[in-house]
Steps between C-alpha positions, in 0.01 A plus 500: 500500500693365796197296620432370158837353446486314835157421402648341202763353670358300695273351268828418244635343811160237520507476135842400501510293836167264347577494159398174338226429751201480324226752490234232666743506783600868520350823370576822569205777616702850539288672711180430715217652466623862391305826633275686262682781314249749604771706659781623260721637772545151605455241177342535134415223305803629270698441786390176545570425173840627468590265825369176381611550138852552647456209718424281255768551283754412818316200548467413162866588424623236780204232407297586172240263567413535863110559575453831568174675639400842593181535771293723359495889629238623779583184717462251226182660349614710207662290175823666331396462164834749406669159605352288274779471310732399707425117495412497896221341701273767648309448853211641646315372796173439646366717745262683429223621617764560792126508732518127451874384440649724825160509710618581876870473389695708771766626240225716259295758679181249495350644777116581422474268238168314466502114495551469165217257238550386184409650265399826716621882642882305633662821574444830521141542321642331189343210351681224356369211299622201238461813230700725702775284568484376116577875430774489719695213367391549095844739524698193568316279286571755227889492557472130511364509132808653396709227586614640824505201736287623794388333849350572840824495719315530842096470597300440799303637775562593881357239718223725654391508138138295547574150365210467280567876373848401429442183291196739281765753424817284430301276298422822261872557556570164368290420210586865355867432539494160348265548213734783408819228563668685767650301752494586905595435834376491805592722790576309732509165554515476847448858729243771549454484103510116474296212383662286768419600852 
């Protein structure tokens, strides 16, 4: 309880402090990229839900109309439809098949991986195609349908990622998240994950 009322704290405190900036300006996204629940010792999805509901309400209590948005669970993969109620933004991102979007990234244990193709075997024996990652996204394109504004908060690739694999994936990526209207951004604009440099 302690950590949740500092949690909420300090988002009353922003709420308060830009108050009658606009949302195109400033937007609030509580946590990045949460951890999959898989592990109830450490977080459930109930628990994830009892901190952002909470949070909300602080925020919403200093600044009622202030653009909230939750990143979905599992690192941005998983949608919180038991959120969808709440009038917030929801975020997921784009990297997957991780074989192609982190290819040779020193921070994941990418050691072994095969050069990745698209579509093709990108990590670990699985195959991923346009149908596969279609699957992947339809649970986002889902919550979007009921009304939940959704968008791609982060997407990219590593830049050992082969170029012409890269633009054959995130072109999938693309089209699937703007026939469904999701909006996205890029990770990064300029760095190891960048379009410049």
């Amino acid at each position: 309880q302690e950590a949740l009322d500092a949690f909420c704290f300090h988002w009353q405190l922003f709420a308060k402090r830009y108050k009658g900036i606009p949302n195109e300006r400033v937007s609030f996204d509580l946590v990045n990229e949460p951890c999959s629940p898989d592990n109830p010792d450490f977080m459930t999805r109930e628990d994830h839900e009892r901190v952002v509901r909470a949070t909300v309400k602080a925020i919403r209590d200093a600044d009622p109309g202030r653009l909230i948005i939750a990143d979905g669970l599992s690192w941005g993969n998983d949608p919180l439809p038991e959120l969808a109620d709440l009038g917030i933004g929801q975020s997921c991102r784009a990297y997957v098949p991780m074989g192609i979007s982190h290819y040779k990234a020193s921070w994941v244990s990418s050691e072994g991986w095969m050069e990745p193709t698209w579509p093709g075997d990108v990590q670990n024996g699985e195959y991923w195609d346009r149908a596969k990652l279609e699957a992947h996204y339809q649970k986002w394109i889902d919550l979007a349908a009921q009304g939940v504004g959704v968008h791609c908060g982060e997407g990219g690739a590593y830049n050992q990622t082969p170029h012409g694999v890269f633009l054959a994936w995130f072109r999938d990526v693309l089209e699937i998240l703007t026939a469904a209207n999701i909006g996205w951004a890029l990770w990064n604009f300029r760095g190891s994950f960048g379009v410049l440099d």
